[in-house]
Coordinates of C-alpha atoms and ligand atoms in Angstrom, one line a residue:
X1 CA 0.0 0.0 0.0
X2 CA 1.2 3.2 -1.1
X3 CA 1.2 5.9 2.0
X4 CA 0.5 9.4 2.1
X5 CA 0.8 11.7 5.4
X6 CA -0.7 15.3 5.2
X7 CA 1.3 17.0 7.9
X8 CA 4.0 14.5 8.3
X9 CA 6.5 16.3 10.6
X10 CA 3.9 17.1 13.8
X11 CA 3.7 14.8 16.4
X12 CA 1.2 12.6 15.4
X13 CA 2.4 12.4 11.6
X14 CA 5.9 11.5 12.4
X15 CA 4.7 8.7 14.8
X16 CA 3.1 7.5 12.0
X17 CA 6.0 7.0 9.8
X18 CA 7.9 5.5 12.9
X19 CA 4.9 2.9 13.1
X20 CA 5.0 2.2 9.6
X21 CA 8.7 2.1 9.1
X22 CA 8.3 -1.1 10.1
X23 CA 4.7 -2.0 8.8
X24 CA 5.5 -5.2 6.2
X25 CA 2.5 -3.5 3.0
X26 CA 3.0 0.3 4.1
X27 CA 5.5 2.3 2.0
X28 CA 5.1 6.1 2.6
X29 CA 5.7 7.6 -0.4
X30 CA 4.2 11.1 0.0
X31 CA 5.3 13.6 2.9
X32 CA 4.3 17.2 3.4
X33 CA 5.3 19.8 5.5
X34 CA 3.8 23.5 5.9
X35 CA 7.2 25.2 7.2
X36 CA 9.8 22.2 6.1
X37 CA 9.0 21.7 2.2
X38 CA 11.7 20.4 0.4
X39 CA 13.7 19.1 2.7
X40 CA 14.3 15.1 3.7
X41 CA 12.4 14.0 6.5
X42 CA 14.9 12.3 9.1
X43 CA 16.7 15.4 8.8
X44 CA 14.2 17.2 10.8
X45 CA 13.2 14.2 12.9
X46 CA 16.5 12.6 13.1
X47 CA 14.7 9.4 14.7
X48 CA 13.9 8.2 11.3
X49 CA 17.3 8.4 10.2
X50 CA 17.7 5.4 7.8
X51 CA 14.1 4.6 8.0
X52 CA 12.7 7.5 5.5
X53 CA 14.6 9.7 3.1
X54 CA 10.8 11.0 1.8
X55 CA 11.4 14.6 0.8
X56 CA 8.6 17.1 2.2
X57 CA 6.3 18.6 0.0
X58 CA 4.1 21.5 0.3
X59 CA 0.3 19.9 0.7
X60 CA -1.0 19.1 -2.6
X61 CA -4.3 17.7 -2.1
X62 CA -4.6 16.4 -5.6
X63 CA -1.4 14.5 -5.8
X64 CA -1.8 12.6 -2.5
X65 CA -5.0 11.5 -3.9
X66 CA -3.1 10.1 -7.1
X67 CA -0.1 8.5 -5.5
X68 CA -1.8 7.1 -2.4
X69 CA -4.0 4.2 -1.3
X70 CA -3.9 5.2 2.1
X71 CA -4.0 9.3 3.4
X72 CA -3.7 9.8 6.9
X73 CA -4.3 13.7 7.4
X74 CA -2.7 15.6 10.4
X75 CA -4.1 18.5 9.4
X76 CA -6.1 21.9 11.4
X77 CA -9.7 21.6 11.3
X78 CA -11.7 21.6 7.6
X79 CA -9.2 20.4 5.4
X80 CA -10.5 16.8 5.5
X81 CA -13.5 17.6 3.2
X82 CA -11.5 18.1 -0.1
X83 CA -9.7 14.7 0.5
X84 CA -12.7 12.8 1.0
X85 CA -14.6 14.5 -2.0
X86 CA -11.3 13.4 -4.1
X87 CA -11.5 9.8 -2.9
X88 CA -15.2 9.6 -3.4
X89 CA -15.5 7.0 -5.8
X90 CA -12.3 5.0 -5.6
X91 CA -11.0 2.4 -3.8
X92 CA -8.4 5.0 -1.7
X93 CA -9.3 5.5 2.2
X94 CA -8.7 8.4 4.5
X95 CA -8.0 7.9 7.8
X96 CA -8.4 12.0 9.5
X97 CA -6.9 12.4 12.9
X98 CA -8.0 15.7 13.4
X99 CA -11.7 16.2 14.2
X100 CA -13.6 16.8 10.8
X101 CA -15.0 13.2 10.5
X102 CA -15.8 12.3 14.2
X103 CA -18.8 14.0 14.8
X104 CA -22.2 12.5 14.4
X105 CA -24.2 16.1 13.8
X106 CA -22.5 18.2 11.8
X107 CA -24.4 20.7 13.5
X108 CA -22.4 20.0 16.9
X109 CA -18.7 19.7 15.2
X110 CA -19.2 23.2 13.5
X111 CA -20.6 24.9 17.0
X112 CA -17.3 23.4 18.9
X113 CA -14.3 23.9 16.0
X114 CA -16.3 27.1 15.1
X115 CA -16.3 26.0 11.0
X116 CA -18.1 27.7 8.6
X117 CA -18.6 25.2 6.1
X118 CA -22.1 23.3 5.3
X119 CA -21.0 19.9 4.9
X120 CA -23.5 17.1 4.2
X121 CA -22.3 14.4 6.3
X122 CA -24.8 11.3 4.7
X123 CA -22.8 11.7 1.4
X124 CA -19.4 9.9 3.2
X125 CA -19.0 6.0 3.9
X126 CA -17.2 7.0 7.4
X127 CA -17.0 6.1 10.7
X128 CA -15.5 7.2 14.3
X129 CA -12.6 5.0 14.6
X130 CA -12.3 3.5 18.1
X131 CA -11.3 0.6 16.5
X132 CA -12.9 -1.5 19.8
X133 CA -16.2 -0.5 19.8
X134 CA -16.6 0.0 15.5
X135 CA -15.0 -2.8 14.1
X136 CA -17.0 -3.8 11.7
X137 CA -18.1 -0.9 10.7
X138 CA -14.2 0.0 10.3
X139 CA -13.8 -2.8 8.2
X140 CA -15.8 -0.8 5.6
X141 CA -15.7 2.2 5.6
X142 CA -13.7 4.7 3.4
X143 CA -12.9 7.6 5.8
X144 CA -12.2 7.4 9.7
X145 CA -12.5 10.1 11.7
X146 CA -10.0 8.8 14.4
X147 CA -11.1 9.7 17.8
X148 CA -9.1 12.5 20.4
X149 CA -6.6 10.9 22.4
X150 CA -8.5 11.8 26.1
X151 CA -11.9 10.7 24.3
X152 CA -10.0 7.1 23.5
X153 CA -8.7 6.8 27.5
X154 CA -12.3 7.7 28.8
X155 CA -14.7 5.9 26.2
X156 CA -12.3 2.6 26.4
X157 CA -12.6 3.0 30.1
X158 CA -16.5 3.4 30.8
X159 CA -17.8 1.1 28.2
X160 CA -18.1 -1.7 30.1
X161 CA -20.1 -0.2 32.5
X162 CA -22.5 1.7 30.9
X163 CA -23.2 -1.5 28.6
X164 CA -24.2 -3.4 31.5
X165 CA -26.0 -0.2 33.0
X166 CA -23.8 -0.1 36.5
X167 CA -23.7 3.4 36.7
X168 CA -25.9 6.9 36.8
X169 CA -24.7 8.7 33.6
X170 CA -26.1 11.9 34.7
X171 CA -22.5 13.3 36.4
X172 CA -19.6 11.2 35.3
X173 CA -16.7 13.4 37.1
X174 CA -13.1 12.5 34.7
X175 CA -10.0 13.8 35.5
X176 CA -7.4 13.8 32.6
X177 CA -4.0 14.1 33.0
X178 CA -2.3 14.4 29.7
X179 CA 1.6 14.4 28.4
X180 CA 2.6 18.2 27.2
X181 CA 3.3 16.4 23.1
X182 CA -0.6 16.6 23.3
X183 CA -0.4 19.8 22.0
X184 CA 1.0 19.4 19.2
X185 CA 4.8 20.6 17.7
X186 CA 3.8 24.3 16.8
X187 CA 5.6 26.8 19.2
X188 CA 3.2 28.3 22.0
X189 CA 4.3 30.1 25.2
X190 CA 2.2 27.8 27.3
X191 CA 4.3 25.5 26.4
X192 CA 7.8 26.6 27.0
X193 CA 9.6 24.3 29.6
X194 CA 10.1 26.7 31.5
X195 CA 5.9 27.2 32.3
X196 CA 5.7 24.0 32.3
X197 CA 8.1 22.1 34.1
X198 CA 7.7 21.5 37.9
X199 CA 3.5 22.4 37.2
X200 CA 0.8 20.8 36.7
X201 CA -1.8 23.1 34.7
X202 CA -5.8 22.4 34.4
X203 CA -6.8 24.0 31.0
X204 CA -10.5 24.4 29.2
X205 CA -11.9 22.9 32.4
X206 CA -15.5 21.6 31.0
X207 CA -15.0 23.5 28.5
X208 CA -12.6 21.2 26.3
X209 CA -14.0 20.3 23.0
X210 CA -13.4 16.6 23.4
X211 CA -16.1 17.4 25.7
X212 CA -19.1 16.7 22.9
X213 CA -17.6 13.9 21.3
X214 CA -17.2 12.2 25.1
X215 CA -20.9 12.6 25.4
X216 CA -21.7 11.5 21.9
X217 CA -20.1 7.8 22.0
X218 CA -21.0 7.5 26.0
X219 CA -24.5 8.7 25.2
X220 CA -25.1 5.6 23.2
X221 CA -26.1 3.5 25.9
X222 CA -29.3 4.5 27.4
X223 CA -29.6 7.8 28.4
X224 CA -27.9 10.7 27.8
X225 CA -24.8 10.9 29.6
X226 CA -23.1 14.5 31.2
X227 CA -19.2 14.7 31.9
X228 CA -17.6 16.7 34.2
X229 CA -14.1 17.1 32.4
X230 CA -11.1 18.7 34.1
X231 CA -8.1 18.4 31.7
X232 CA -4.7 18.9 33.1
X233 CA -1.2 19.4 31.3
X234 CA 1.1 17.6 33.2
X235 CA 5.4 17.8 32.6
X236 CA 6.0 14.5 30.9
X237 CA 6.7 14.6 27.4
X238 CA 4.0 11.6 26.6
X239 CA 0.6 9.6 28.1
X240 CA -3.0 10.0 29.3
X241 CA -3.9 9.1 32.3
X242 CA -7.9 9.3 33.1
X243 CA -9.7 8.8 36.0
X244 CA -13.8 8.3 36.2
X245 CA -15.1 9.0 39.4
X246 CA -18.6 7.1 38.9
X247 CA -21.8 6.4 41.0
X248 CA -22.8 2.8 40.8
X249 CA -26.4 1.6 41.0
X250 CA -26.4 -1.2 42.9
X251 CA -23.4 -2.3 45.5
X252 CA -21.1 -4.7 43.7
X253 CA -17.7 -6.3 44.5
X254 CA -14.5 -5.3 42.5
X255 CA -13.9 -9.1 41.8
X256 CA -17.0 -8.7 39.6
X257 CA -15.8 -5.2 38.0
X258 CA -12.6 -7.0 37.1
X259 CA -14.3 -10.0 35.5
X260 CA -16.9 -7.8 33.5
X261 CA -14.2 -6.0 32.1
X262 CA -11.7 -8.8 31.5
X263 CA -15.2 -10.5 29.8
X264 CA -15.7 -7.5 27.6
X265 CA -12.0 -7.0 26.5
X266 CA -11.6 -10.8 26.0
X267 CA -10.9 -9.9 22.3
X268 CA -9.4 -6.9 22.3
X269 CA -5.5 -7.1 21.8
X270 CA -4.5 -3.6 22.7
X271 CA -6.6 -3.6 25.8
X272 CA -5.2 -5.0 29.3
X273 CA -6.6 -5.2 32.3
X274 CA -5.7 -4.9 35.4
X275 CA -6.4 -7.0 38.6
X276 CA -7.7 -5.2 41.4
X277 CA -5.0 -4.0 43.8
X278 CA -2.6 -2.2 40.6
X279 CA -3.0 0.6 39.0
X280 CA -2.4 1.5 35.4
X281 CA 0.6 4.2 35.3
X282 CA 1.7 6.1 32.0
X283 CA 5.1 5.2 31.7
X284 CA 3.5 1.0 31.5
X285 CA 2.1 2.0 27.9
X286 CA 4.9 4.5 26.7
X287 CA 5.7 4.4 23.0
X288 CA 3.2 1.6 22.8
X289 CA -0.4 1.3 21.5
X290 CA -2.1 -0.8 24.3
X291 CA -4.5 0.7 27.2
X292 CA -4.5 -0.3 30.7
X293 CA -7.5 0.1 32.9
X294 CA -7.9 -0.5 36.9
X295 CA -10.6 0.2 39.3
X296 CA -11.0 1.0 42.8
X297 CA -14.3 1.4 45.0
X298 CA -15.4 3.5 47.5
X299 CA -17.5 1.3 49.5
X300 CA -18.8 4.5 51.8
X301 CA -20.5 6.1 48.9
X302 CA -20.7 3.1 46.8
X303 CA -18.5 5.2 43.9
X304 CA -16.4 3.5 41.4
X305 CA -13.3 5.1 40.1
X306 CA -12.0 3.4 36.9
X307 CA -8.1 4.6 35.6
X308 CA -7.1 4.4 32.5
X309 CA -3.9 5.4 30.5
X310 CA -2.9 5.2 26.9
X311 CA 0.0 6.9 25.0
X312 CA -1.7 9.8 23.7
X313 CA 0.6 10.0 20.3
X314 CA -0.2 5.9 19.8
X315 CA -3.6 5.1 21.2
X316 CA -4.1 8.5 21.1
X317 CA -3.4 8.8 17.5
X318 CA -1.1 7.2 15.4
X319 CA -1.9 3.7 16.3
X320 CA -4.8 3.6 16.5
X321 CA -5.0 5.4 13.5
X322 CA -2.9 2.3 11.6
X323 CA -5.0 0.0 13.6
X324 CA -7.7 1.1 12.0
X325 CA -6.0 1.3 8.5
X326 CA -5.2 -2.6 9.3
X327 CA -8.7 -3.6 9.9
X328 CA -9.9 -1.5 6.8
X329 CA -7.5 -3.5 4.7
X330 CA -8.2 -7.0 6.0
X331 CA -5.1 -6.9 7.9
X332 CA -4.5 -8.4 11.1
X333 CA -5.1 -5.6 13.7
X334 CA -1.8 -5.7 15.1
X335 CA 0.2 -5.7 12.6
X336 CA 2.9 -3.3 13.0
X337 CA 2.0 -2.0 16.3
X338 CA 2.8 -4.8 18.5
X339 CA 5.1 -2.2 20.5
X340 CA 6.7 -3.1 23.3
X341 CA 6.3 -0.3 26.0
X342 CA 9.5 1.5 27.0
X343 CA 10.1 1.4 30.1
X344 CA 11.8 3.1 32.9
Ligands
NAP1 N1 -0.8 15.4 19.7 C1 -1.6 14.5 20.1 O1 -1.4 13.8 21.2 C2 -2.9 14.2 19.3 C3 -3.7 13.1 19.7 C4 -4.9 12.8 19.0 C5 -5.2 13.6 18.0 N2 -4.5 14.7 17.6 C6 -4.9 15.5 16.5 O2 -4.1 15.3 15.4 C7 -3.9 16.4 14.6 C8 -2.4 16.7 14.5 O3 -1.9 16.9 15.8 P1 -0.3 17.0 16.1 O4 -0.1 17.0 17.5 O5 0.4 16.1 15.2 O6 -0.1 18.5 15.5 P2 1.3 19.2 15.1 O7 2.4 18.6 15.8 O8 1.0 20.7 15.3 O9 1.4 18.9 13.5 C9 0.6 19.4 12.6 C10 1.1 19.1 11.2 O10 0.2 19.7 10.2 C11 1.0 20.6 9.4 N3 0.2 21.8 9.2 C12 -0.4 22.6 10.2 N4 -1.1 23.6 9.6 C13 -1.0 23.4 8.3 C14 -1.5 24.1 7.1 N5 -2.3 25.2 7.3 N6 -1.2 23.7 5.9 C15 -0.5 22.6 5.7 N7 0.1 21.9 6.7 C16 -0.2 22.3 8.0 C17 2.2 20.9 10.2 O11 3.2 21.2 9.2 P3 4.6 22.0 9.6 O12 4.6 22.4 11.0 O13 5.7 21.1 9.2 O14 4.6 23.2 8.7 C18 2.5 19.6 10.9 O15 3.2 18.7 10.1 C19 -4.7 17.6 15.4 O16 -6.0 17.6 14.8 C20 -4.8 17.0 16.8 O17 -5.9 17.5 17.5 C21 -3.3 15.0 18.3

């Protein structure tokens, strides 16, 4: 398969290339860069040094089109709409990691990335790409709109029990803590080490605009379910670490939290769960593409608090995003992302 990667030197775009560098049908052949066009890739990201000599080009819609099978766009909000209206048609797929395709109401995207487009969202074979829950429906669809990396730790971790109705969905209280490469390679003063190390810094507090698309997929079961979302930037360079402070309906043992969510996750390579007693911690999924989830009760108010942690650039992003390119191709999910995490 013949690769493409719109915005190929940000975070997520050169994870890509470093998870398909050794992906045995990838071969990216088509790079681009806003602020590094014509010049060789491992040169700015001397990580891929001998894996990709691709020179950057300046985005050209049209071209990816014609060289690729497979786009995977890292680009700002709207630009998703021309590739999928080129691809229309054909047999190429687009997997977007930004935020154009993961919306059910168009109505709701546009109100939240403030787009003034009209897009009609019927005329697209696509799909939000949490590979776990949407399968099938990944298998075949053309376009993915791959989910946000602190919607993939909090949906993956409250699933289980809001399938099996354990919980009141009206006040689901998350805290995120997130890795600072969350927010992307473009200069910002926020981000200069010296504001952020030695700080931990909520930002957006419920007002994040994972926010909607949190509600959307947890919404699906039931009733309509409200978050409470605090994000925080926290100095490490990588992970997500989520915790969902949760009212149960009915007293229950953490034995039987376990083995619902072991049950549920029985198929699911990438997900690992943990016995009761440890708790997932960042640095156990770094540079890998698997998430962890533990539990603990609070007996006195009968609350459940489920963790969960995922690298935010690989089951955040970039792997899930080839995970999802795998399962659209017939592939075996894993292939190419059976990372070992790194680890101390
Ligand atoms: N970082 C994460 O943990 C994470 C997780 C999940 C989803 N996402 C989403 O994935 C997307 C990319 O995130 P990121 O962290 O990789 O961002 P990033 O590090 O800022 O990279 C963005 C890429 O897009 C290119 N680009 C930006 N504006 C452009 C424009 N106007 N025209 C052409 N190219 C342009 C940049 O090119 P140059 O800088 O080379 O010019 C760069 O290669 C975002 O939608 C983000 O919300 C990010």
């Amino acid at each position: 398969m013949k690769i493409g990667i719109l915005g190929a030197t940000g975070y997520t775009g050169m994870e890509i290339i470093r998870i398909l560098a050794k992906h045995p049908n990838a071969e990216v052949v088509y790079l681009t860069s806003k602020n590094f066009d014509s010049q060789i890739i491992s040169d700015i990201n001397p990580h891929l040094y001998g894996y990709s000599e691709v020179i950057l080009e300046n985005l050209d819609i049209k071209k990816a089109v014609s060289m690729c099978d497979v786009i995977f766009s890292t680009l700002p909000s709207g630009y998703s709409f021309e590739i999928a209206n080129l691809i229309q048609g054909t047999q190429k797929k687009l997997i977007d990691l930004g935020s154009d395709f993961r919306f059910d109401d168009f109505e709701v995207y546009k109100k939240w990335y403030k787009v003034d487009n009209e897009i009609n969202y019927e005329l697209y074979n696509r799909v939000y790409g949490l590979t776990e829950l949407y399968r099938e429906e990944v298998q075949k669809a053309q376009i993915i709109g791959n989910p946000g990396c602190y919607p993939t730790s909090i949906i993956l971790g409250l699933i289980p029990v809001l399938k099996n109705k354990l919980i009141d969905t009206k006040n689901i209280i998350i805290d995120s803590k997130s890795g600072i490469s969350g927010a992307g390679h473009e200069p910002k003063f926020a981000n200069l080490f010296s504001e952020c190390n030695e700080n931990v810094k909520p930002y957006n507090v419920n007002k994040h605009r994972h926010i909607p698309e949190i509600e959307q997929e947890l919404s699906k079961y039931g009733s309509e379910t409200h978050v409470i979302f605090t994000p925080q930037m926290v100095p490490m360079t990588r992970g997500i670490l989520s915790t969902m402070y949760c009212q149960l309906t009915n007293e229950i043992d953490i034995k039987d939290i376990y083995d619902l969510y072991s049950e549920y996750y029985n198929n699911d390579y990438f997900i690992r769960i943990l016995k009761p007693g440890l708790y997932p911690t960042t640095k156990s999924v770094y540079g890998s593409n698997f998430c962890h989830i533990g539990f603990e009760l609070d007996k006195k108010s009968n609350m459940l608090i489920i963790m969960s942690v995922i690298d935010n650039l690989v089951k955040g992003a970039s792997g899930q995003a080839v995970q999802n390119m795998n399962v659209m191709l017939g592939l075996s999910e894993n292939k190419g992302l059976d990372l070992v995490p790194v680890f101390p």
